[in-house]
XYZ file of C-alpha atoms in Angstrom:
250
model
C -3.471 40.660 49.622
C -4.034 38.339 52.591
C -3.695 39.696 56.104
C -3.290 37.885 59.428
C -5.111 39.195 62.482
C -5.599 38.403 66.131
C -8.946 36.763 65.464
C -8.632 34.086 68.159
C -7.986 36.653 70.869
C -10.964 38.736 69.812
C -13.256 35.698 69.789
C -12.008 34.668 73.246
C -12.968 38.067 74.648
C -16.482 37.699 73.266
C -16.885 34.198 74.708
C -15.673 35.283 78.136
C -18.230 38.052 78.104
C -20.936 35.392 77.929
C -22.376 36.287 74.498
C -24.321 33.502 72.825
C -23.205 34.478 69.313
C -20.011 35.930 67.939
C -20.498 39.364 66.340
C -18.327 40.893 63.647
C -15.142 41.997 65.388
C -12.985 44.381 63.441
C -9.444 43.052 63.508
C -6.476 45.385 62.932
C -4.452 44.698 59.804
C -0.772 43.933 60.085
C 0.587 45.756 57.060
C -0.040 44.675 53.467
C -1.493 46.457 50.479
C -2.950 49.295 52.554
C 0.508 50.511 53.518
C 1.370 53.999 52.249
C 3.219 54.381 48.993
C 6.822 55.649 49.289
C 5.748 59.224 48.550
C 2.843 59.180 51.023
C -0.547 57.557 50.732
C -0.717 57.767 46.942
C 1.285 56.957 43.825
C 1.462 59.069 40.682
C -0.522 57.461 37.853
C 2.564 57.805 35.663
C 4.458 55.554 38.098
C 1.533 53.183 38.497
C 0.610 51.906 35.011
C -1.121 48.737 36.231
C -3.068 50.368 39.049
C -1.783 48.068 41.781
C -0.285 50.843 43.917
C -2.551 52.966 46.114
C -4.227 56.255 45.425
C -3.811 58.989 42.857
C -1.030 61.504 43.507
C -0.839 64.818 41.618
C 1.159 65.253 38.429
C 3.578 67.941 39.517
C 6.419 69.051 37.263
C 6.881 69.995 33.612
C 8.449 66.671 32.677
C 5.524 64.733 34.130
C 3.048 67.016 32.394
C 4.804 66.430 29.065
C 4.570 62.691 29.676
C 0.901 63.110 30.548
C 0.234 65.065 27.359
C 1.928 62.394 25.238
C -0.284 59.738 26.787
C -3.479 61.732 26.323
C -2.549 62.321 22.679
C -2.714 58.535 22.133
C -6.408 58.443 22.980
C -8.724 58.157 19.972
C -11.953 60.157 19.701
C -15.471 59.509 18.422
C -19.005 60.597 19.148
C -20.826 59.194 22.157
C -23.350 56.571 21.134
C -26.716 55.689 22.668
C -27.107 53.947 26.015
C -29.487 51.436 24.476
C -29.030 47.947 25.891
C -26.727 48.975 28.742
C -27.006 46.959 31.940
C -24.483 46.566 34.749
C -24.809 42.794 34.392
C -23.258 43.042 30.919
C -19.974 43.553 32.826
C -20.431 40.535 35.092
C -21.826 40.588 38.607
C -20.455 43.360 40.771
C -16.948 42.937 42.195
C -16.367 39.424 40.923
C -13.038 37.776 41.776
C -13.020 35.757 38.544
C -12.403 38.421 35.887
C -9.312 36.819 34.376
C -6.618 38.969 32.810
C -6.425 41.719 35.435
C -4.272 42.071 38.564
C -5.702 40.674 41.814
C -8.124 38.283 40.094
C -8.756 34.899 41.736
C -6.987 35.803 44.963
C -9.909 34.764 47.148
C -11.118 38.319 47.802
C -13.690 40.286 45.810
C -12.634 43.332 43.808
C -14.248 45.905 46.109
C -12.349 44.675 49.160
C -9.138 44.369 47.145
C -9.391 48.048 46.246
C -10.275 49.117 49.794
C -7.200 47.223 51.000
C -5.012 48.765 48.306
C -5.880 52.381 49.116
C -7.016 52.332 52.724
C -4.893 52.899 55.803
C -5.550 51.726 59.370
C -7.473 48.782 57.949
C -9.646 46.612 60.152
C -11.225 43.342 59.053
C -14.307 41.357 59.887
C -13.681 38.721 62.529
C -12.456 35.518 60.916
C -11.699 37.219 57.584
C -8.551 38.557 56.007
C -10.596 39.991 53.132
C -13.671 41.920 54.286
C -12.723 45.452 55.352
C -14.997 46.905 58.040
C -13.186 50.195 58.662
C -10.377 52.268 57.225
C -8.966 55.730 56.838
C -9.040 57.009 53.264
C -7.258 60.012 51.800
C -9.865 60.770 49.126
C -8.137 62.009 45.952
C -11.269 63.607 44.499
C -12.077 65.977 47.364
C -8.825 66.078 49.337
C -10.723 65.014 52.461
C -9.693 62.339 54.929
C -12.594 59.941 55.360
C -12.919 57.786 58.472
C -15.008 55.007 56.969
C -17.024 52.308 58.708
C -18.886 49.512 56.936
C -22.081 50.435 58.771
C -22.193 53.516 56.534
C -20.885 51.811 53.415
C -22.000 54.496 50.936
C -19.664 57.099 52.440
C -16.861 55.493 50.418
C -17.696 54.205 46.946
C -15.525 52.507 44.341
C -15.414 54.727 41.279
C -14.961 53.363 37.787
C -12.705 56.107 36.446
C -14.022 55.366 32.960
C -17.667 54.733 33.857
C -19.147 51.479 32.597
C -22.103 53.215 30.963
C -19.689 55.625 29.258
C -17.637 52.715 27.942
C -20.817 51.060 26.632
C -21.660 54.182 24.656
C -18.103 54.451 23.334
C -17.922 50.922 21.940
C -17.879 48.380 24.777
C -21.360 47.235 23.712
C -19.547 45.337 20.930
C -16.863 43.822 23.171
C -16.817 40.292 24.449
C -18.245 39.856 27.936
C -14.789 38.772 29.124
C -13.299 42.128 28.103
C -16.135 44.035 29.778
C -15.541 42.045 32.966
C -11.896 43.062 32.849
C -12.758 46.758 32.563
C -15.193 46.509 35.473
C -12.655 44.841 37.780
C -9.314 46.246 36.636
C -7.525 48.079 39.496
C -6.352 50.607 36.903
C -9.963 51.724 36.477
C -10.937 51.700 40.165
C -10.530 54.250 42.953
C -12.220 54.330 46.372
C -13.506 57.865 46.818
C -15.924 60.048 48.744
C -19.401 58.711 48.044
C -21.020 62.065 47.336
C -18.346 62.966 44.772
C -18.796 59.647 43.018
C -22.567 60.093 42.939
C -22.142 63.564 41.436
C -19.904 62.135 38.720
C -22.385 59.432 37.676
C -21.406 58.310 34.135
C -19.835 61.609 33.070
C -16.724 62.010 30.974
C -14.092 64.638 31.881
C -15.814 67.404 29.907
C -18.872 67.092 32.169
C -17.238 66.260 35.504
C -13.836 66.651 37.114
C -12.723 66.022 40.700
C -13.504 68.970 42.998
C -9.848 69.036 44.076
C -8.177 70.990 41.268
C -4.695 69.749 42.132
C -5.592 66.195 41.172
C -7.285 66.927 37.841
C -4.268 66.280 35.608
C -3.658 62.962 37.398
C -7.328 62.091 36.904
C -7.021 62.876 33.189
C -3.930 60.667 33.006
C -5.722 57.768 34.682
C -8.709 58.183 32.347
C -6.290 58.115 29.407
C -4.429 55.068 30.752
C -7.663 53.088 30.854
C -8.759 54.318 27.433
C -5.438 53.389 25.833
C -5.259 49.977 27.517
C -8.730 49.012 26.346
C -8.542 50.787 22.983
C -11.567 52.804 24.021
C -12.146 56.201 22.390
C -13.404 59.261 24.225
C -15.389 62.192 22.909
C -13.526 65.107 21.358
C -14.705 67.382 24.187
C -13.463 64.927 26.787
C -10.036 64.685 25.175
C -9.736 68.465 24.950
C -10.660 68.761 28.628
C -8.112 66.102 29.559
C -5.378 68.020 27.729
C -6.382 71.278 29.379
C -6.026 69.763 32.867
C -2.380 69.021 32.128
C -1.691 72.468 30.697
C -1.507 71.502 27.012
């Protein structure tokens, strides 16, 4: 996940200009995790079971849809419990690099920047850093839009928990160990950088209440939701499971 950049050259330009302090200089990335997947900017969730490859590509053919249906069928169901006692801090502080047991942990870069690097293209980094992303181009899977993101307007791209943390709390995570909750909150499998307004509209909804505006990605979204649920032995509501199946034509 580390990237080298021409930091020294950028700093030299600033010094020659006579500035008394060195501002953040966005340094171009030289490859790395932001590089496009072989099939474009995104990988199919069925080919990306650990979430370390970028994006969320559509589930396209009948064979993939059958595989998707088999996965969704593994998800258990139960009623949604109360939100009583939920707090984001129950899942560790936001974007911690120390959630052991998930990919990318303890690599010296926080989870948010790991995910921006994984999915973003044309990455640029803060001067002196090979971690902090200050700009990127994102092919947003939820809306189908291309977002030209700059850190100055950070909320335009948000990191979505595919299975929302509040949802997981209501479905049983309130009884998990804090270590397991930290894993869910920082697992690349459960994280996608997306258009900020779409993520805000989703809030803590399950699939029966919210689906990505881009219809072509909805089966893939259902697959990713199911992958997380199966991995963490987390049930979903009956309505959510039915909606997930419907998105994949079953």
